[in-house]
Amino acid sequence: MAELRSEEEQLEVVKRWWKENGTSLIAGAVLAAAGVFGWNAWQNYQEGKSEAASARYQQLINMTAGTTLEGDQLSAAQTLIDELTDDYGNTLYAELAQLLEARLAVQEGDLAAA
């Protein structure tokens, strides 16, 4: 067999290779594209959730900064703390909100809750 094949033989080899491997190649490319898309979507979701938690925590900080809360302000702060803890429990903001909740409990004289 000659080292250099004719153009028809080379074309036949490529066609045979494509017939044997084309489906797998396309499936792999589709899976890779789906993986990249899924990863980017997940990252965007996590970033949005973190930004929302940050905004809620900033509201809480602004509400409680340097003042002793009473009545409606205290219940509004507790609502924000509960929201941060329930909806964003896997973020640092939830833990910081719990520390703030302990500070508010100490201010109210409820050391057991703190």
Backbone as JSON, one array per atom type, in Angstrom:
{
  "sequence": "MAELRSEEEQLEVVKRWWKENGTSLIAGAVLAAAGVFGWNAWQNYQEGKSEAASARYQQLINMTAGTTLEGDQLSAAQTLIDELTDDYGNTLYAELAQLLEARLAVQEGDLAAA",
  "N": [[0.85, -1.17, 0.0], [0.58, 2.13, -0.83], [2.27, 4.94, 0.61], [1.23, 7.52, 0.41], [-2.06, 8.18, 0.01], [-4.71, 8.09, -2.35], [-6.89, 10.84, -3.14], [-9.56, 10.07, -3.02], [-9.45, 7.78, -1.44], [-8.55, 8.87, 0.97], [-10.73, 10.52, 1.56], [-12.67, 8.57, 1.91], [-11.71, 7.31, 4.22], [-11.99, 9.38, 6.09], [-14.78, 9.7, 6.02], [-15.59, 7.2, 7.0], [-14.45, 7.3, 9.56], [-15.93, 9.47, 10.59], [-18.51, 8.37, 10.53], [-18.24, 6.38, 12.43], [-17.48, 7.82, 14.73], [-18.76, 10.29, 14.82], [-21.31, 10.76, 16.06], [-20.72, 10.43, 18.78], [-18.85, 12.47, 19.09], [-20.4, 14.78, 18.58], [-22.3, 14.5, 20.63], [-20.63, 14.74, 22.86], [-19.75, 17.4, 22.54], [-22.19, 18.76, 22.82], [-22.85, 18.06, 25.46], [-20.71, 19.26, 26.81], [-21.18, 21.97, 26.22], [-23.68, 22.27, 27.47], [-22.92, 21.81, 30.1], [-21.22, 24.01, 30.59], [-23.06, 26.11, 30.25], [-24.9, 25.47, 32.3], [-23.25, 25.72, 34.58], [-22.59, 28.46, 34.49], [-25.16, 29.55, 34.8], [-25.77, 28.66, 37.38], [-23.79, 30.0, 38.88], [-24.57, 32.66, 38.42], [-27.06, 32.62, 39.68], [-26.31, 32.13, 42.36], [-24.81, 34.43, 42.84], [-26.76, 36.43, 42.6], [-28.41, 35.73, 44.74], [-26.67, 36.15, 46.88], [-26.27, 38.9, 46.64], [-28.86, 39.82, 47.2], [-29.1, 38.98, 49.87], [-27.11, 40.55, 50.98], [-28.19, 43.12, 50.59], [-30.47, 42.99, 52.24], [-29.22, 42.61, 54.72], [-27.82, 45.0, 54.92], [-29.98, 46.75, 55.18], [-30.84, 45.95, 57.69], [-28.61, 46.64, 59.28], [-28.58, 49.42, 58.91], [-30.97, 50.0, 60.17], [-30.5, 49.33, 62.82], [-28.27, 50.67, 63.67], [-26.47, 52.19, 66.11], [-28.65, 52.76, 67.78], [-31.19, 52.12, 70.24], [-33.61, 49.79, 69.86], [-37.15, 49.77, 69.84], [-40.49, 48.53, 70.22], [-42.23, 48.77, 67.22], [-39.97, 49.09, 65.6], [-38.21, 47.22, 66.64], [-39.61, 44.84, 66.12], [-39.63, 44.95, 63.33], [-36.9, 44.75, 62.82], [-36.47, 42.2, 63.84], [-37.98, 40.75, 62.03], [-36.48, 41.1, 59.68], [-34.14, 39.82, 60.51], [-35.1, 37.2, 60.85], [-35.82, 36.68, 58.19], [-33.33, 36.79, 56.89], [-32.07, 34.64, 58.17], [-33.75, 32.47, 57.53], [-34.13, 32.54, 54.67], [-31.61, 32.98, 53.6], [-29.8, 31.28, 54.81], [-27.39, 29.93, 54.36], [-25.44, 31.79, 54.04], [-22.93, 34.21, 55.0], [-24.15, 36.46, 55.93], [-26.45, 35.64, 57.28], [-25.4, 34.52, 59.6], [-24.2, 36.78, 60.72], [-26.49, 38.28, 61.15], [-27.68, 36.76, 63.14], [-25.89, 37.21, 65.21], [-26.38, 39.9, 65.6], [-28.99, 39.69, 66.43], [-28.58, 38.5, 68.91], [-27.29, 40.63, 70.18], [-29.41, 42.47, 70.29], [-31.11, 41.06, 71.98], [-29.64, 41.09, 74.35], [-29.7, 43.84, 74.86], [-32.37, 44.07, 75.44], [-32.41, 42.78, 77.8], [-32.7, 40.06, 77.88], [-30.94, 37.64, 78.53], [-30.84, 34.89, 78.34], [-31.89, 34.29, 75.83], [-29.98, 35.46, 74.27]],
  "CA": [[0.0, 0.0, 0.0], [1.39, 3.35, -0.96], [2.22, 5.81, 1.78], [0.3, 8.6, 0.08], [-3.28, 7.63, -0.55], [-5.4, 8.98, -3.28], [-7.86, 11.73, -2.5], [-10.78, 9.3, -2.78], [-9.2, 6.9, -0.29], [-8.52, 9.72, 2.17], [-12.11, 10.92, 1.81], [-13.36, 7.39, 2.42], [-11.25, 7.11, 5.6], [-12.63, 10.42, 6.9], [-16.21, 9.37, 6.11], [-15.71, 6.05, 7.89], [-14.18, 7.8, 10.92], [-17.07, 10.29, 11.01], [-19.63, 7.47, 10.77], [-17.97, 5.67, 13.68], [-17.25, 8.7, 15.88], [-19.46, 11.56, 14.71], [-22.36, 10.89, 17.08], [-20.06, 10.63, 20.08], [-18.24, 13.79, 19.07], [-21.47, 15.77, 18.73], [-22.86, 14.36, 21.99], [-19.65, 15.33, 23.79], [-19.78, 18.85, 22.4], [-23.45, 19.24, 23.41], [-22.72, 17.93, 26.91], [-19.78, 20.29, 27.29], [-21.88, 23.26, 26.15], [-24.7, 22.27, 28.52], [-22.21, 21.96, 31.38], [-20.78, 25.41, 30.73], [-24.26, 26.91, 30.45], [-25.41, 25.19, 33.64], [-22.34, 26.29, 35.57], [-22.77, 29.92, 34.48], [-26.47, 29.85, 35.38], [-25.65, 28.45, 38.83], [-22.99, 31.1, 39.42], [-25.41, 33.86, 38.4], [-28.07, 32.45, 40.73], [-25.65, 32.31, 43.66], [-24.43, 35.84, 42.95], [-27.99, 37.17, 42.86], [-28.85, 35.42, 46.1], [-25.74, 36.82, 47.78], [-26.56, 40.33, 46.58], [-30.11, 40.04, 47.92], [-28.8, 38.86, 51.29], [-26.34, 41.74, 51.35], [-29.11, 44.26, 50.67], [-31.28, 42.82, 53.46], [-28.36, 42.83, 55.88], [-27.56, 46.44, 54.98], [-31.19, 47.34, 55.77], [-30.81, 45.63, 59.12], [-27.55, 47.45, 59.89], [-29.05, 50.81, 58.92], [-32.06, 50.11, 61.12], [-30.06, 49.12, 64.2], [-27.0, 51.36, 63.93], [-26.34, 53.18, 67.16], [-29.89, 53.08, 68.48], [-31.89, 51.06, 70.94], [-34.88, 49.61, 69.16], [-38.32, 49.48, 70.67], [-41.77, 48.4, 69.55], [-42.3, 48.42, 65.8], [-38.62, 48.98, 65.04], [-37.66, 45.95, 67.09], [-40.26, 43.75, 65.38], [-39.15, 45.03, 61.94], [-35.55, 44.21, 62.82], [-36.6, 40.76, 64.03], [-38.46, 40.21, 60.76], [-35.32, 41.04, 58.79], [-33.25, 38.77, 61.02], [-35.72, 35.92, 60.5], [-35.73, 36.51, 56.74], [-31.94, 36.45, 56.57], [-31.78, 33.31, 58.69], [-34.53, 31.46, 56.81], [-33.97, 32.56, 53.21], [-30.2, 33.06, 53.22], [-29.13, 30.61, 55.91], [-26.05, 29.44, 54.04], [-24.54, 32.92, 53.79], [-22.34, 34.85, 56.17], [-25.09, 37.47, 56.42], [-27.34, 35.0, 58.24], [-24.67, 34.41, 60.86], [-24.07, 38.14, 61.26], [-27.81, 38.67, 61.63], [-27.89, 36.07, 64.41], [-25.11, 37.95, 66.21], [-27.12, 41.13, 65.86], [-30.15, 39.28, 67.22], [-28.09, 38.32, 70.27], [-27.07, 41.98, 70.72], [-30.72, 43.04, 70.61], [-31.63, 40.35, 73.15], [-28.92, 41.63, 75.51], [-30.24, 45.18, 75.11], [-33.69, 43.89, 76.04], [-32.22, 42.12, 79.08], [-33.0, 38.64, 77.74], [-29.64, 37.0, 78.38], [-31.02, 33.49, 77.95], [-32.08, 34.26, 74.37], [-28.74, 35.9, 73.64]],
  "C": [[0.89, 1.23, 0.0], [1.2, 4.23, 0.25], [1.24, 6.96, 1.55], [-0.92, 8.0, -0.6], [-3.88, 8.61, -1.54], [-6.43, 9.8, -2.52], [-9.15, 10.98, -2.17], [-10.61, 8.38, -1.57], [-9.18, 7.7, 1.01], [-9.93, 10.16, 2.55], [-12.9, 9.76, 2.4], [-12.96, 7.11, 3.87], [-11.92, 8.13, 6.52], [-14.11, 10.12, 7.08], [-16.43, 8.21, 7.08], [-15.49, 6.49, 9.34], [-15.37, 8.61, 11.43], [-18.27, 9.41, 11.33], [-19.46, 6.75, 12.11], [-17.97, 6.6, 14.89], [-18.06, 9.99, 15.88], [-20.5, 11.78, 15.8], [-21.75, 11.15, 18.45], [-19.44, 12.02, 20.18], [-19.28, 14.89, 19.28], [-22.07, 15.71, 20.13], [-21.92, 14.96, 23.02], [-19.66, 16.84, 23.74], [-21.04, 19.44, 23.03], [-23.38, 19.15, 24.93], [-21.79, 18.99, 27.5], [-20.45, 21.66, 27.29], [-22.95, 23.36, 27.24], [-24.06, 22.44, 29.89], [-21.76, 23.39, 31.62], [-21.97, 26.31, 30.99], [-24.82, 26.72, 31.85], [-24.55, 25.81, 34.73], [-22.51, 27.81, 35.64], [-24.11, 30.32, 35.09], [-26.43, 29.7, 36.9], [-24.87, 29.58, 39.49], [-23.8, 32.39, 39.47], [-26.48, 33.8, 39.48], [-27.47, 32.7, 42.11], [-25.27, 33.78, 43.88], [-25.65, 36.7, 43.26], [-28.5, 36.95, 44.28], [-27.96, 36.12, 47.13], [-25.99, 38.33, 47.8], [-27.85, 40.67, 47.33], [-29.89, 39.95, 49.43], [-28.03, 40.07, 51.78], [-27.24, 42.96, 51.51], [-29.97, 44.18, 51.93], [-30.44, 43.09, 54.71], [-28.04, 44.32, 56.02], [-28.77, 47.18, 55.54], [-31.18, 47.14, 57.27], [-29.78, 46.48, 59.85], [-28.0, 48.91, 59.99], [-30.13, 51.01, 59.98], [-31.55, 50.09, 62.57], [-28.82, 49.91, 64.58], [-27.15, 52.42, 65.01], [-27.6, 53.53, 67.92], [-30.39, 51.85, 69.23], [-33.27, 50.96, 70.33], [-35.98, 49.26, 70.13], [-39.53, 49.3, 69.76], [-41.68, 47.93, 68.11], [-40.92, 48.26, 65.17], [-37.99, 47.64, 65.41], [-38.29, 44.78, 66.33], [-39.84, 43.76, 63.91], [-37.74, 44.45, 61.83], [-35.59, 42.69, 62.98], [-37.09, 40.08, 62.76], [-37.32, 40.08, 59.76], [-34.34, 39.94, 59.21], [-33.79, 37.39, 60.65], [-35.62, 35.64, 59.0], [-34.31, 36.12, 56.32], [-31.61, 35.03, 57.0], [-32.49, 32.23, 57.88], [-34.19, 31.38, 55.32], [-32.51, 32.5, 52.76], [-29.33, 32.39, 54.28], [-27.72, 30.12, 55.63], [-25.08, 30.56, 53.7], [-23.98, 33.45, 55.1], [-23.31, 35.87, 56.78], [-26.07, 36.89, 57.43], [-26.66, 34.88, 59.6], [-24.49, 35.77, 61.51], [-25.4, 38.64, 61.81], [-28.11, 38.0, 62.97], [-27.08, 36.74, 65.53], [-25.81, 39.25, 66.58], [-28.37, 40.83, 66.69], [-29.75, 39.07, 68.68], [-27.84, 39.68, 70.93], [-28.39, 42.63, 71.13], [-31.32, 42.36, 71.84], [-30.94, 40.84, 74.41], [-29.45, 43.01, 75.86], [-31.61, 45.11, 75.77], [-33.6, 43.21, 77.4], [-32.53, 40.63, 79.06], [-31.71, 37.88, 77.47], [-29.76, 35.53, 77.97], [-31.18, 33.36, 76.44], [-30.8, 34.64, 73.64], [-27.78, 34.74, 73.55]]
}
